[in-house]
PDB file of C-alpha atoms in Angstrom:
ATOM      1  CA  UNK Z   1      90.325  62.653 113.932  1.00  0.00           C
ATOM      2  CA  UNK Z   2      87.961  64.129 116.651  1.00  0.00           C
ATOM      3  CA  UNK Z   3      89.833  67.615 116.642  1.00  0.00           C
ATOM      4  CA  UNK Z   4      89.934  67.779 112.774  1.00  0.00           C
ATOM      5  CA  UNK Z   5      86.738  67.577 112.606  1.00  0.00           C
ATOM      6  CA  UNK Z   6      85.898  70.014 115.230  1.00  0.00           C
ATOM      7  CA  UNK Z   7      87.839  72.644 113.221  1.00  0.00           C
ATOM      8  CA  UNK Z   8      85.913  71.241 110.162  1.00  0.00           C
ATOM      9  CA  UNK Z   9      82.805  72.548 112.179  1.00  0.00           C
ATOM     10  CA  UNK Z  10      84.444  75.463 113.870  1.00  0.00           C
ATOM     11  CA  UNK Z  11      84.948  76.764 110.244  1.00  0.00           C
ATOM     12  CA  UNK Z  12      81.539  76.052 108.866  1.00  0.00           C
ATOM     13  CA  UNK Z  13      80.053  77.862 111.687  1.00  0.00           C
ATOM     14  CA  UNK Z  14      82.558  81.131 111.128  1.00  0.00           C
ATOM     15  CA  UNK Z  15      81.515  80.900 107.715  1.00  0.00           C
ATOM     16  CA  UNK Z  16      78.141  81.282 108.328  1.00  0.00           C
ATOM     17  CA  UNK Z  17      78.684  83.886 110.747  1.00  0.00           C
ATOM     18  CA  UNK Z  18      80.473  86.085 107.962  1.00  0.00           C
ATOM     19  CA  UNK Z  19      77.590  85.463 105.765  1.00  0.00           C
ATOM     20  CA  UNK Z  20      75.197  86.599 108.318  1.00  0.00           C
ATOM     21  CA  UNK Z  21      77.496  89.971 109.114  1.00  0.00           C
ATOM     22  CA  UNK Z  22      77.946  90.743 105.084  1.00  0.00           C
ATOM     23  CA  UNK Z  23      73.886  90.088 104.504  1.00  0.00           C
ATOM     24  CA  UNK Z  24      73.477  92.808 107.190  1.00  0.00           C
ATOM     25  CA  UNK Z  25      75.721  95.388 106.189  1.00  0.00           C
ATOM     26  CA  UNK Z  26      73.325  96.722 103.756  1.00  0.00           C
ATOM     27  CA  UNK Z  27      70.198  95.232 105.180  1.00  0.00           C
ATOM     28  CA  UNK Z  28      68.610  93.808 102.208  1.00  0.00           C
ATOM     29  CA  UNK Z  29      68.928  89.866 103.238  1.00  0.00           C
ATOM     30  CA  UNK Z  30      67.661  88.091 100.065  1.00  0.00           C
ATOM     31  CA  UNK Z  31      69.681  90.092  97.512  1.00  0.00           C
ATOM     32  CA  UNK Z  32      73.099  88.543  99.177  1.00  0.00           C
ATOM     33  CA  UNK Z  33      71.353  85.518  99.929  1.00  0.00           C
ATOM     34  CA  UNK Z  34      70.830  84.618  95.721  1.00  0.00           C
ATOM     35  CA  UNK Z  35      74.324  86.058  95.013  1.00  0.00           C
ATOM     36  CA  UNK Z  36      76.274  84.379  97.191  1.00  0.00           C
ATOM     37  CA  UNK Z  37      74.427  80.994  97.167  1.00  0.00           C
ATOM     38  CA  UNK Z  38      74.465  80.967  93.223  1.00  0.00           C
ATOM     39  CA  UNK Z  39      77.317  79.136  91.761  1.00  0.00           C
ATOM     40  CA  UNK Z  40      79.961  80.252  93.524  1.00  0.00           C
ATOM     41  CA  UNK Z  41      83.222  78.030  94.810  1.00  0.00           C
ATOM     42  CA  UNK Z  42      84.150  77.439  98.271  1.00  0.00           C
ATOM     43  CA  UNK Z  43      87.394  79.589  97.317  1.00  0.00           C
ATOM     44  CA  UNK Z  44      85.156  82.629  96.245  1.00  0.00           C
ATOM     45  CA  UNK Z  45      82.663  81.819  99.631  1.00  0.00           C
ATOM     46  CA  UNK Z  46      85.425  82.091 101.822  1.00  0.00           C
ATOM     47  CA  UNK Z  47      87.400  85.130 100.413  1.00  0.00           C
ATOM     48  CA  UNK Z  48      84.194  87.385 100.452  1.00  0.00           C
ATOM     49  CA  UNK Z  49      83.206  86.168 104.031  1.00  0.00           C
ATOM     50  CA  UNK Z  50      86.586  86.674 105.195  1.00  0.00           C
ATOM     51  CA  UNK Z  51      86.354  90.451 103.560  1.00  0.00           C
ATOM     52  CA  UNK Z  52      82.922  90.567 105.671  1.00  0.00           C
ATOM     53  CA  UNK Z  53      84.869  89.724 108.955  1.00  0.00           C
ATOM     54  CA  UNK Z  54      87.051  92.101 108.611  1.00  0.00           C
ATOM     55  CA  UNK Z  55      85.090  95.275 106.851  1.00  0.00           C
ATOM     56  CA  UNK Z  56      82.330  94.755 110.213  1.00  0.00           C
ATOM     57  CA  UNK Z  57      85.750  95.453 112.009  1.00  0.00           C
ATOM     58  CA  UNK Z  58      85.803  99.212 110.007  1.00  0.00           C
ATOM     59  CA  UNK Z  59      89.190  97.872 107.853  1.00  0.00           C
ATOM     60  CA  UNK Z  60      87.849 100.042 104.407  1.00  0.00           C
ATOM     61  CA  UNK Z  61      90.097  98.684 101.991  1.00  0.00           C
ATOM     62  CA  UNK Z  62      87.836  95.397 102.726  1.00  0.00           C
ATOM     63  CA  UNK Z  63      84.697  97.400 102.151  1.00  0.00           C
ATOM     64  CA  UNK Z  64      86.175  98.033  98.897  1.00  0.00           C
ATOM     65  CA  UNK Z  65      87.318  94.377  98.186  1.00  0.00           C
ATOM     66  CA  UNK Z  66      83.616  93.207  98.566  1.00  0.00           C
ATOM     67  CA  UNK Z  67      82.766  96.262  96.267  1.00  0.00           C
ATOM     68  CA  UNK Z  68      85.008  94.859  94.010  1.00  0.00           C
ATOM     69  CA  UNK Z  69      83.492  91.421  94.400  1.00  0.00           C
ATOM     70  CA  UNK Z  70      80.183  92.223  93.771  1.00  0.00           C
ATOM     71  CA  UNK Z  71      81.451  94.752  90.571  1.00  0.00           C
ATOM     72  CA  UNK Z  72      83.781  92.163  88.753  1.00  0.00           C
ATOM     73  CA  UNK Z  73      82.989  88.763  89.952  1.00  0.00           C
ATOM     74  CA  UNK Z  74      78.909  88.875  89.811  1.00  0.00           C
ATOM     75  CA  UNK Z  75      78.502  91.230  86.964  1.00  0.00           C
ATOM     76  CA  UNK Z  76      76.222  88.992  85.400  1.00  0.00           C
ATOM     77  CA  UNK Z  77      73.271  89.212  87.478  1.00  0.00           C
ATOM     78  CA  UNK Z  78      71.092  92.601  88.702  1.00  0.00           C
ATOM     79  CA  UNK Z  79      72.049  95.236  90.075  1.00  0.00           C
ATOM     80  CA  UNK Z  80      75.651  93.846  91.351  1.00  0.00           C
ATOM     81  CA  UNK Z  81      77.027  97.416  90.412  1.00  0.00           C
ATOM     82  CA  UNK Z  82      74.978  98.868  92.330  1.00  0.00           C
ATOM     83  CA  UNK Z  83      75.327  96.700  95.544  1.00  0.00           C
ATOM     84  CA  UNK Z  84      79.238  97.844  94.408  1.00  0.00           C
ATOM     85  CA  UNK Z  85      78.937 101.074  94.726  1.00  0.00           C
ATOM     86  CA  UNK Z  86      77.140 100.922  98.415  1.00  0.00           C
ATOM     87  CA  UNK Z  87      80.598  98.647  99.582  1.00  0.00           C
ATOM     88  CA  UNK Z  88      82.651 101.752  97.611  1.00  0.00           C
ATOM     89  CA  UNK Z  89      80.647 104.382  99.470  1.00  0.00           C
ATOM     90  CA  UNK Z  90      80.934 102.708 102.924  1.00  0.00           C
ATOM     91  CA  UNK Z  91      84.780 102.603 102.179  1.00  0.00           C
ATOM     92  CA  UNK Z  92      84.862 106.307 101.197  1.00  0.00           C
ATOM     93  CA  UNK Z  93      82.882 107.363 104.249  1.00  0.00           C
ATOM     94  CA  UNK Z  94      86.163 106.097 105.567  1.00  0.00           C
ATOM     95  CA  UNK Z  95      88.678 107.784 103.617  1.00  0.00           C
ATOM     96  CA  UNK Z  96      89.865 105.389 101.142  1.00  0.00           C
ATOM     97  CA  UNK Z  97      91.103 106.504  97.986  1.00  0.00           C
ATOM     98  CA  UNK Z  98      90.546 103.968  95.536  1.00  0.00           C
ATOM     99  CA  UNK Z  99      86.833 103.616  97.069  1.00  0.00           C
ATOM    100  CA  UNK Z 100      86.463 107.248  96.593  1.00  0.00           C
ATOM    101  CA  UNK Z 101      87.699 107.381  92.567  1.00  0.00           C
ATOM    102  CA  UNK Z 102      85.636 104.200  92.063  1.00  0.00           C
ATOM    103  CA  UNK Z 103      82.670 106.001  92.716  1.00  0.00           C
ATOM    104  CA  UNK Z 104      84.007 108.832  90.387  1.00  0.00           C
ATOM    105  CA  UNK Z 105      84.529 107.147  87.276  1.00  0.00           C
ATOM    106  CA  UNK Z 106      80.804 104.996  88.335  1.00  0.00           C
ATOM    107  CA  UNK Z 107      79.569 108.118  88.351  1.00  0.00           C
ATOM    108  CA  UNK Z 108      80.978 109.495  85.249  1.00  0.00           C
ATOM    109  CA  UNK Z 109      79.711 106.417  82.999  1.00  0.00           C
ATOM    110  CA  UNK Z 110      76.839 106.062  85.235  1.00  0.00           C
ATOM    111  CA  UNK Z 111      77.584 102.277  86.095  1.00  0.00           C
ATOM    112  CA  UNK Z 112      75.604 101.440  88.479  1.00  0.00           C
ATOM    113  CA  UNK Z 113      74.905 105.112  89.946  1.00  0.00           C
ATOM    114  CA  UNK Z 114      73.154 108.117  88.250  1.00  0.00           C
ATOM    115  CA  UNK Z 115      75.263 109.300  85.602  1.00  0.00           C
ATOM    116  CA  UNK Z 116      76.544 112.563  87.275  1.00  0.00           C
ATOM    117  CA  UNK Z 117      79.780 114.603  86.050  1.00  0.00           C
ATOM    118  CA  UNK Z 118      79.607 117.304  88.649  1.00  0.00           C
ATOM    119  CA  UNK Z 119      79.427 114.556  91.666  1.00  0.00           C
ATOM    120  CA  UNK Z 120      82.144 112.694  89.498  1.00  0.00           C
ATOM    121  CA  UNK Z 121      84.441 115.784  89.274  1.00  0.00           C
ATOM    122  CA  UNK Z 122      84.013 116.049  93.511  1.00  0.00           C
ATOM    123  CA  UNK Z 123      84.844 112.038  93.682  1.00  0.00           C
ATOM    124  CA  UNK Z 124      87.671 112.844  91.550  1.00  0.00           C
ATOM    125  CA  UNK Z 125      88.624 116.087  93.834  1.00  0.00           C
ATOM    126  CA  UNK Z 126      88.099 114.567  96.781  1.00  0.00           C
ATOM    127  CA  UNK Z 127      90.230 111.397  96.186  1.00  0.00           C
ATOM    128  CA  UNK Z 128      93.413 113.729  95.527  1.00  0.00           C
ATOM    129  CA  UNK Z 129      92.685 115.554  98.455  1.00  0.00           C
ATOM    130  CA  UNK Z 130      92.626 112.142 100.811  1.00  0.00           C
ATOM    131  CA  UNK Z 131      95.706 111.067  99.162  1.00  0.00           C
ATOM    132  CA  UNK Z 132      97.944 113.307  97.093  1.00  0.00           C
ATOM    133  CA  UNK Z 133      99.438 109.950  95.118  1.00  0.00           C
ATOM    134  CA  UNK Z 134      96.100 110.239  93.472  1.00  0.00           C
ATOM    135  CA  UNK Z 135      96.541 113.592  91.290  1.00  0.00           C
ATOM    136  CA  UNK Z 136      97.758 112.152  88.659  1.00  0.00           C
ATOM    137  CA  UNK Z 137      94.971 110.172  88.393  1.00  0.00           C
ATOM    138  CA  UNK Z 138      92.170 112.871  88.898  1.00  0.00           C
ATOM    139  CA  UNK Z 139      93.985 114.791  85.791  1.00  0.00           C
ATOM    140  CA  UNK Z 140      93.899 112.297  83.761  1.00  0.00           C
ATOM    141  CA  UNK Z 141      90.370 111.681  84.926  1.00  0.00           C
ATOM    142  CA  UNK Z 142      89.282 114.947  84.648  1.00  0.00           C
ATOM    143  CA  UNK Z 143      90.479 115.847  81.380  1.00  0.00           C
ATOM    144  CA  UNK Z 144      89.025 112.257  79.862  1.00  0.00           C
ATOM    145  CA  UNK Z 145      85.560 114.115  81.408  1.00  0.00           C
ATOM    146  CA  UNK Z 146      86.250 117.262  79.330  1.00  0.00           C
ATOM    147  CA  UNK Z 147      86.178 115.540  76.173  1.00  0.00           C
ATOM    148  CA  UNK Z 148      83.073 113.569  76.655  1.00  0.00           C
TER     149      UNK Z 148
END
């Protein structure tokens, strides 16, 4: 009984500790603070502090899970897309595709981001450049951005 519930406290306290580490990846304490203390399950807690763990350890594609977090899973309060598109940036800074055409097509609807079609065209470039599994993709993209 004593050891369970020193695990029951050992995971508490790592909890908190990925809380802490995802508030100060962007710096702006309160605005994680509401959205993750809002109405959200202990399943949903624990996913998005265990993407905070491991995107302060540089892993990208869990930059871009938080992104995706904060873009689909909070949508209905403030500026979540936008707090989405920081996570997507710090992913691209680190080369990862999918980060990288997020941002384009954010950029193209301007979701979030400034609506921008030259910056989404680069996004677009860029992401077939990092990975070339992703041209078919950026043509598609591109030529939706033609017709608009």
């Amino acid at each position: 009984v004593t050891s369970l519930n020193t695990s029951d406290f050992t995971a508490k306290e790592g909890r908190r500790y990925a809380l802490k580490l995802l508030r100060s990846l962007t710096g702006n304490h309160s605005e994680h603070k509401d959205f993750i203390e809002r109405d959200k399950t202990d399943c949903d807690i624990r996913a998005l502090s265990l993407s905070a763990l491991s995107a302060a350890q540089g892993n990208s594609d869990a930059f871009v899970q938080i992104g995706d977090f904060y873009y689909y899973r909070f949508e209905k309060y403030n500026q979540s897309h936008r707090i989405a598109a920081t996570y997507y940036q710090k992913a691209a800074d680190l080369h990862n595709t999918q980060a990288i055409f997020n941002l384009g097509l954010m950029h193209e609807i301007g979701d979030g981001v400034e609506q921008d079609f030259h910056l989404a065209k680069r996004y677009y470039d860029m992401a077939a450049e990092v990975d070339a599994k992703a041209r078919t993709p950026r043509d598609i993209a591109l030529m939706m951005l033609e017709v608009s």
